[in-house]
Coordinates of C-alpha atoms in Angstrom, one line a residue:
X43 CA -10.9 14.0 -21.4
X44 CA -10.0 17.6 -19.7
X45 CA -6.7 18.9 -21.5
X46 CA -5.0 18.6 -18.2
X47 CA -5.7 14.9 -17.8
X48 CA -4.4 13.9 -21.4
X49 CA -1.4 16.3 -20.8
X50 CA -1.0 14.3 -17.9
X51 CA -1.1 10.7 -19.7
X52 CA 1.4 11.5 -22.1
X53 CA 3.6 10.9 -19.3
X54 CA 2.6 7.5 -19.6
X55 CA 5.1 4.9 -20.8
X56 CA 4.8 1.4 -22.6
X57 CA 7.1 -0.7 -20.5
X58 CA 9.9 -0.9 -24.0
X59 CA 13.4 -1.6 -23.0
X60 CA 13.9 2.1 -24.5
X61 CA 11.6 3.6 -21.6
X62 CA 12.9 1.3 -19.4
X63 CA 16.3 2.3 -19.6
X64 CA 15.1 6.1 -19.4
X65 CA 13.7 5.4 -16.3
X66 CA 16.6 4.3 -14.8
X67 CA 18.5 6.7 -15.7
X68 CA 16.1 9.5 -14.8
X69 CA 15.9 7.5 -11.2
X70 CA 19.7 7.6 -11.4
X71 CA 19.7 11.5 -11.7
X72 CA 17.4 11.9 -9.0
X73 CA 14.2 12.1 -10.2
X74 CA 10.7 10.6 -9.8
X75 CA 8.9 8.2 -11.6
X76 CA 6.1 5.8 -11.5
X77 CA 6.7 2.6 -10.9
X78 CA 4.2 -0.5 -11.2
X79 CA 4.9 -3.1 -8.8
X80 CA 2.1 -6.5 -8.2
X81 CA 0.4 -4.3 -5.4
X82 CA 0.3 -0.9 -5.9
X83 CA 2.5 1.5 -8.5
X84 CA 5.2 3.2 -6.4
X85 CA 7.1 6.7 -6.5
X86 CA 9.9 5.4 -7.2
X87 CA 13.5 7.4 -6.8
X88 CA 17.2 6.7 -5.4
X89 CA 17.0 5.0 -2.1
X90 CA 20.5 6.0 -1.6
X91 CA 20.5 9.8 -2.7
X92 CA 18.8 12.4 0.2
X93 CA 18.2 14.8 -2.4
X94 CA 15.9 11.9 -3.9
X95 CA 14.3 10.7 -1.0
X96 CA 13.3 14.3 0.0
X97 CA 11.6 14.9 -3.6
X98 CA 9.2 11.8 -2.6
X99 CA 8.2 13.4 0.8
X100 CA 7.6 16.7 -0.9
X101 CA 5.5 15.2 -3.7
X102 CA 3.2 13.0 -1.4
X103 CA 2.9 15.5 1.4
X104 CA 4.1 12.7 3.9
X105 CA 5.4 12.9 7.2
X106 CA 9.0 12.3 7.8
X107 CA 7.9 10.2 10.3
X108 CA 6.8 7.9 8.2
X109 CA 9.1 5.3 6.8
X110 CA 9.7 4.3 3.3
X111 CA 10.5 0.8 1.6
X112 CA 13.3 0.0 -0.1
X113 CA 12.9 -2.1 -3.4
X114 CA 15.8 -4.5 -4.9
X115 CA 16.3 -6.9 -7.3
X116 CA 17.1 -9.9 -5.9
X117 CA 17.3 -11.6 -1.8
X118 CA 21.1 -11.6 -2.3
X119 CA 20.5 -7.5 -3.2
X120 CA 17.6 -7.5 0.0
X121 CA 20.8 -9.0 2.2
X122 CA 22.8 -6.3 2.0
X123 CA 20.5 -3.5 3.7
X124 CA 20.2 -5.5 6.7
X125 CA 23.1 -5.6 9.7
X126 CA 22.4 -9.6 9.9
X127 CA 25.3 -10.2 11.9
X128 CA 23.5 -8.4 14.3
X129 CA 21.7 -11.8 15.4
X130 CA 22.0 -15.1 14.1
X131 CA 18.1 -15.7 15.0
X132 CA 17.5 -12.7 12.5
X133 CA 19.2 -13.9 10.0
X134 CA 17.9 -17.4 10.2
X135 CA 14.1 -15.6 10.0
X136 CA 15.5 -13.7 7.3
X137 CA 16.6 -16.9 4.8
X138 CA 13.1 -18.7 6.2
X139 CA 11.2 -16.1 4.4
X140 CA 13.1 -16.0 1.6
X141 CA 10.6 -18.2 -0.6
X142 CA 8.5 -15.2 -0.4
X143 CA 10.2 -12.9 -2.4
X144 CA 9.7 -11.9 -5.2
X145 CA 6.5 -11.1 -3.9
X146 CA 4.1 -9.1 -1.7
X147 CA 6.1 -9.5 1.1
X148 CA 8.1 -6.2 3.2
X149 CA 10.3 -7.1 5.2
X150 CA 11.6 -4.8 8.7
X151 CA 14.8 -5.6 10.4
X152 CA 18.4 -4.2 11.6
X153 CA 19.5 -1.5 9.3
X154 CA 23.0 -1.7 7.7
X155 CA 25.0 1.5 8.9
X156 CA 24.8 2.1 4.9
X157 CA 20.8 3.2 4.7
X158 CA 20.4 7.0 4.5
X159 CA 17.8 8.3 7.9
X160 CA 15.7 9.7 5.7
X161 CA 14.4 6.3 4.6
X162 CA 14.3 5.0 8.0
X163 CA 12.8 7.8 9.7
X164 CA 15.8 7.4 11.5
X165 CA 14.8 4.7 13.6
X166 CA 17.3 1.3 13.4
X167 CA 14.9 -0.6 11.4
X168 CA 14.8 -0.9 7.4
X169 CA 12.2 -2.2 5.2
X170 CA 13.0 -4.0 2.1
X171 CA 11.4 -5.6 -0.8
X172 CA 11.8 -7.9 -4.1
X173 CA 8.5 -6.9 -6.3
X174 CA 7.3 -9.0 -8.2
X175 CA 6.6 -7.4 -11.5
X176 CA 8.6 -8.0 -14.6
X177 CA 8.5 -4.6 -15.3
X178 CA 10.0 -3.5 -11.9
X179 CA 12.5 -6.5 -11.9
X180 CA 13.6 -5.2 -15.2
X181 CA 13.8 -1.8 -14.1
X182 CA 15.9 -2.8 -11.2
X183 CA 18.3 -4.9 -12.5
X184 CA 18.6 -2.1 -15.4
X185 CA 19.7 0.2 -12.6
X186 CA 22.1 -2.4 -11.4
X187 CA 24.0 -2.2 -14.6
X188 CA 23.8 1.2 -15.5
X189 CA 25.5 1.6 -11.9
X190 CA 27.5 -1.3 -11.9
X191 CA 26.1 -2.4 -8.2
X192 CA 22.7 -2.7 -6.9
X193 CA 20.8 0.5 -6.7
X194 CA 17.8 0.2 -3.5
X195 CA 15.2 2.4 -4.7
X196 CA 12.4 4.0 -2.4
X197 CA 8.7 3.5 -3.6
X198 CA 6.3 4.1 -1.6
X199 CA 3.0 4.3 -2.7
X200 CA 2.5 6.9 -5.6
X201 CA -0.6 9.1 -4.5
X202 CA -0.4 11.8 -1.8
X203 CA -0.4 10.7 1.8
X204 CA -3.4 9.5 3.0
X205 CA -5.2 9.0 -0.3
X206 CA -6.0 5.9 -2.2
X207 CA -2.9 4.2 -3.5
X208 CA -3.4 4.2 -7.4
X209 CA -3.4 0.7 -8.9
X210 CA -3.3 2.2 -12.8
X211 CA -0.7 3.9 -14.3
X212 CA -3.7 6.8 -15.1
X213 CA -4.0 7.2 -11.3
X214 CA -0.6 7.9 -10.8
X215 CA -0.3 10.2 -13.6
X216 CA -3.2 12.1 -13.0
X217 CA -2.3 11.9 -9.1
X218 CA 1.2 13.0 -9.4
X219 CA 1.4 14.5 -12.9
X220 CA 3.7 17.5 -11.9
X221 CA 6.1 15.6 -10.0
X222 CA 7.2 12.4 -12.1
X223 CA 9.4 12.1 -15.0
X224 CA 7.7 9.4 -16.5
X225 CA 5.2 6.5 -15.3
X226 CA 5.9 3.3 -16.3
X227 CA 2.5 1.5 -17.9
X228 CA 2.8 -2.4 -16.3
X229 CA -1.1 -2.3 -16.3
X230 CA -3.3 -3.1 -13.3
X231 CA -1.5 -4.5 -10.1
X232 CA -3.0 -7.9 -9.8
X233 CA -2.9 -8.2 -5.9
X234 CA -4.1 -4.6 -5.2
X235 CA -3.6 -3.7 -1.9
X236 CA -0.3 -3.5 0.1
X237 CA 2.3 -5.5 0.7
X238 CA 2.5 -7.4 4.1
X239 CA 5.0 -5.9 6.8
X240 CA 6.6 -8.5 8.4
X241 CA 8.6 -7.4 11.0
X242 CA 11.9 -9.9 12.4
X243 CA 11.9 -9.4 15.9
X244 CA 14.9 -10.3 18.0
X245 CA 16.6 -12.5 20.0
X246 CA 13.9 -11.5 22.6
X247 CA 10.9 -11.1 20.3
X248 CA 9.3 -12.9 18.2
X249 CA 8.6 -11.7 14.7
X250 CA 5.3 -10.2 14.0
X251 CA 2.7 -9.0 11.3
X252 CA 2.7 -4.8 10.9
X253 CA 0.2 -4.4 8.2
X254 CA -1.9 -7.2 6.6
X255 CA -1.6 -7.8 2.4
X256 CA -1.4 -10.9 0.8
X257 CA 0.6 -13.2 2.6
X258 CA -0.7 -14.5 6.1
X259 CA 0.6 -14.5 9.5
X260 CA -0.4 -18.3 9.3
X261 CA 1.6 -18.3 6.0
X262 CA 4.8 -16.8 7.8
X263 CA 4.4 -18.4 10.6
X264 CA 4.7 -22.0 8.6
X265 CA 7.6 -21.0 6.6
X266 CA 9.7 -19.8 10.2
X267 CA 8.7 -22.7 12.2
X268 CA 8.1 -20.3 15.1
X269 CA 4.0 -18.2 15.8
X270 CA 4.0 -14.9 14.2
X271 CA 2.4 -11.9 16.1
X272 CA -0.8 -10.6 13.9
X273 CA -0.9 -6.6 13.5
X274 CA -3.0 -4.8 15.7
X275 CA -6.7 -4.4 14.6
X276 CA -7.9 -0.6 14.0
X277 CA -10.5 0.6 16.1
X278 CA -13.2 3.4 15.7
X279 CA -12.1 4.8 18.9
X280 CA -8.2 5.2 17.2
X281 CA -7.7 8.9 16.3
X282 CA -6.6 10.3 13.0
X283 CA -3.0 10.6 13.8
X284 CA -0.3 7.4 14.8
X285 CA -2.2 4.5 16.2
X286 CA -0.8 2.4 19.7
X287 CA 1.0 0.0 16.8
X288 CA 2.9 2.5 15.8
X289 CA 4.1 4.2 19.0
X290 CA 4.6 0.9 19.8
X291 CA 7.0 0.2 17.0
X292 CA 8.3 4.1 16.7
X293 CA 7.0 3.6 13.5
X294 CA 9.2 0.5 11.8
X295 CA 7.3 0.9 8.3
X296 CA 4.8 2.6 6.4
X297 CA 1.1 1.7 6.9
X298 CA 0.9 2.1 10.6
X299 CA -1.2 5.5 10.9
X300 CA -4.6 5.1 11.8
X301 CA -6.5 7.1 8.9
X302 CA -4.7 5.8 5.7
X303 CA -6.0 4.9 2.3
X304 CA -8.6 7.4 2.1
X305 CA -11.0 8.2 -0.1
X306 CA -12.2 12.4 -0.2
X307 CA -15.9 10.9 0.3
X308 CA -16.5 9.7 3.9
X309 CA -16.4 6.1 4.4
X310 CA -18.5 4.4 6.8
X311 CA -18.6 0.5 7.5
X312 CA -21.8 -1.2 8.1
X313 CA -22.3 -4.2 10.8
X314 CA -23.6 -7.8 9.1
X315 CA -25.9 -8.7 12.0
X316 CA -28.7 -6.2 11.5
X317 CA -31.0 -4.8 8.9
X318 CA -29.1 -2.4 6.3
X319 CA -32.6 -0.1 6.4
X320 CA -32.2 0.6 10.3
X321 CA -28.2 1.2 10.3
X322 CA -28.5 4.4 7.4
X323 CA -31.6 5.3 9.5
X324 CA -29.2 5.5 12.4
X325 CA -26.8 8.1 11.0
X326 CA -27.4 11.8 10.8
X327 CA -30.0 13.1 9.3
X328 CA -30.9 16.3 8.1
X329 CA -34.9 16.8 6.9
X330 CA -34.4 20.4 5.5
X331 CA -31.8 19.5 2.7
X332 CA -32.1 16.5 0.4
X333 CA -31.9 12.7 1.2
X334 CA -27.8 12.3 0.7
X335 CA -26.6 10.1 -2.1
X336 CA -25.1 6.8 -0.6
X337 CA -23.1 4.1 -2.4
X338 CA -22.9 1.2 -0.6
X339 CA -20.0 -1.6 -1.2
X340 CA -20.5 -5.4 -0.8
X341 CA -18.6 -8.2 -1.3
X342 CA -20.5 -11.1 -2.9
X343 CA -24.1 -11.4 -4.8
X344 CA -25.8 -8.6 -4.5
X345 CA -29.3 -9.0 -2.4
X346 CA -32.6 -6.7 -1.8
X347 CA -31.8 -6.4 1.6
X348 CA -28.1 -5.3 0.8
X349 CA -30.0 -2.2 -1.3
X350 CA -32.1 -0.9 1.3
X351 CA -31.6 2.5 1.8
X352 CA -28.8 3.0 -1.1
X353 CA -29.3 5.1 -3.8
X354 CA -26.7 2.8 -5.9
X355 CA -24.8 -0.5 -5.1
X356 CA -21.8 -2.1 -6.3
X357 CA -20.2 -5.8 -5.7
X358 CA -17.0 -6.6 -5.5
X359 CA -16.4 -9.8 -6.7
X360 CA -19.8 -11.3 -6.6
X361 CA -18.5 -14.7 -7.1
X362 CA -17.0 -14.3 -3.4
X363 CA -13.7 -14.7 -3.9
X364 CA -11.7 -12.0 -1.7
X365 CA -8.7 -12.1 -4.2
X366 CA -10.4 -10.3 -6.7
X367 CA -12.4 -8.3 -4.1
X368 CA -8.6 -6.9 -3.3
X369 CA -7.8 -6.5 -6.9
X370 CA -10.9 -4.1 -7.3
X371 CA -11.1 -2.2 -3.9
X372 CA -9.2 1.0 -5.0
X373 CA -10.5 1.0 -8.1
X374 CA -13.4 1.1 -6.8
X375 CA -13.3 3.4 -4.1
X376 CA -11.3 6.3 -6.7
X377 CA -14.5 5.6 -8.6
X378 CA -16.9 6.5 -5.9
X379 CA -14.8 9.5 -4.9
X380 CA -15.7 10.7 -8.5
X381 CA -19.1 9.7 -8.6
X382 CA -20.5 13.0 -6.1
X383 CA -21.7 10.4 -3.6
X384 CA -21.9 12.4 -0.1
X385 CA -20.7 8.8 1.3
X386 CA -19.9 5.5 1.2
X387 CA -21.0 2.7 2.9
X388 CA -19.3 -0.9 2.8
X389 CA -20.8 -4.4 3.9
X390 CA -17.9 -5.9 6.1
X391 CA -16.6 -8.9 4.2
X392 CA -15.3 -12.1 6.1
X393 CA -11.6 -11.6 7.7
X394 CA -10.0 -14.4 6.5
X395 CA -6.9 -14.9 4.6
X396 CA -7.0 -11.7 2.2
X397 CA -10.2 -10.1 3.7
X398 CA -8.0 -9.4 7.1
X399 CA -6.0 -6.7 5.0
X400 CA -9.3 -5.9 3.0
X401 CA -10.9 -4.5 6.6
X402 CA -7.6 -3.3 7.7
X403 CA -7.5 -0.6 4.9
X404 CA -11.5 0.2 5.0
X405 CA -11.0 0.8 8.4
X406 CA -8.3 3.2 7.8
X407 CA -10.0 4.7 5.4
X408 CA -13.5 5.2 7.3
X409 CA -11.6 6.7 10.4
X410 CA -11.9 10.5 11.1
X411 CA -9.5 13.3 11.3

């Protein structure tokens, strides 16, 4: 290990009640730390505190346009950032989703005239959250009662913009070494990806799906008793910058841009209905320099035809089951960025329930600048 990596672990913290309460208090005094949640660790700081908030845009190089979540304790904590007296439809959609949380659920409607612009991108939407890791919970309520009233704190995900969220507390520390306090060891996330953005609608609208994770629009939809809108699918012809969705939206919550989660190594996602051989012979090649080194990502058992034309290839959960294909995607893909592969290609797996939000970041991440 390179002395700038194990300088950089030492930030790393067993989740004690004595690191614990240092955390809070360092999020209490403004500063960053790492914080693990069930889908991806989070740069945690003050949701209520500018000064904060603007140290997590600095660190992650991310776009002001760009909103961030706000993390709580409790729904009776996640009630108190929304104006629900702004519509008795919203907050009706608001208690019916309630069985959600804690969980991997974000949820986008009216902002209270309390939440700071800078977490809103200063639109008049906010995006809240109950994780659901116990050391997140703990950290929470900690900063409830070091405060003596619940604290909303701004995590977004804890890499800089655009890159692979980390899923490890090494990948946070070695991502975001010089700008944390402290990271928080809660071990891997178990879901992996995301959480799903649901956003409220109106009195007008119905609610809808912004960005896929691990709760369905079929799974919301049941709980509201009403359809739920399912986010708009990337497409190759998207460019690198804000897709329709998010125009469409003025940008309601994080995850809306069309090149996200990216990996340094170029992504590119193969088709299922044609030989694996003919698609690499399809891309561009160059007969003066030598044959490029291609990984290539499938989800299931692996095959001979699946190989042809790779010079290595990795399953993701070869027993087919797309929650642990989730739980390894990142993983994975920060792995292949460190493996000098010149790119990486990835067997589309089947978009239903989780795979939706599986193909949803792959195709972020394979879309150009």
């Amino acid at each position: 290990m390179s002395r700038s990596k194990s300088l950089f672990r030492s930030l790393i913290c067993p989740p004690s009640s004595e690191s614990i309460a240092r955390a809070a208090n360092a999020i209490l005094e403004g500063k960053l730390i790492g914080m693990p949640t069930e889908t991806v660790y989070g740069l945690a700081a003050r949701g209520d505190m500018e000064s904060a908030v603007d140290k997590i845009f600095a660190a992650k190089n991310r776009p002001r346009s760009n909103p961030l979540i706000l993390h709580v304790a409790d729904v009776e904590d996640a009630e108190h950032l929304f104006d629900i007296d702004a519509s008795g439809i919203i907050a009706a959609r608001l208690k019916r989703v309630h069985r959600f949380w804690p969980g991997p659920l974000t949820v986008v409607g009216p902002r209270d005239s309390q939440i700071l612009d800078h977490v809103t991108a200063g639109g008049d939407t906010v995006a809240v959250r109950v994780p659901d890791h116990p050391v997140a919970l703990e950290l929470l309520r900690e900063l409830k009662r070091l405060a003596s009233r619940p604290i909303p704190v701004a995590a977004p995900s804890a890499n800089r913009s655009n890159y692979i969220s980390p899923t490890a507390p090494e990948h946070v520390a070695e991502g975001l070494g010089e700008e944390v306090a402290m990271v928080l060891d809660g071990g891997l996330c178990r879901v992996g990806l995301e959480s799903t953005i649901l956003f409220l609608g109106n009195a007008s609208s119905s609610p809808r799906v912004l960005r896929s994770g691990g709760l369905s629009a079929e799974q919301l939809s049941e709980a509201l008793g009403e359809p739920v809108g399912a986010p708009r699918q990337i497409q190759s012809s998207d460019s690198g910058d804000a897709s329709p969705v998010a125009k469409e939206s003025f940008v309601a919550a994080p995850g809306q841009f069309a090149k996200h989660y990216s990996p340094n190594t170029p992504v590119v996602l193969l088709s299922n209905d044609s030989g694996f051989a003919e698609q690499n012979s399809e891309l561009p090649q160059n007969t003066t320099v030598p044959a490029p080194r291609v990984l290539r990502i499938v989800f299931g058992p692996l095959t001979r035809e699946v190989s042809q034309g790779a010079s290595e290839v990795w399953t993701l959960a070869s027993d087919g089951r797309l929650e642990r294909a989730a739980f390894e995607l990142y993983g994975a893909l920060r792995k292949a960025d460190e493996g000098q592969f010149d790119r990486i290609e990835v067997v589309p797996c089947e978009e239903t329930g989780i795979g939706i939000a599986i193909m949803d970041r792959l195709r972020r991440a394979s879309q150009q600048e």
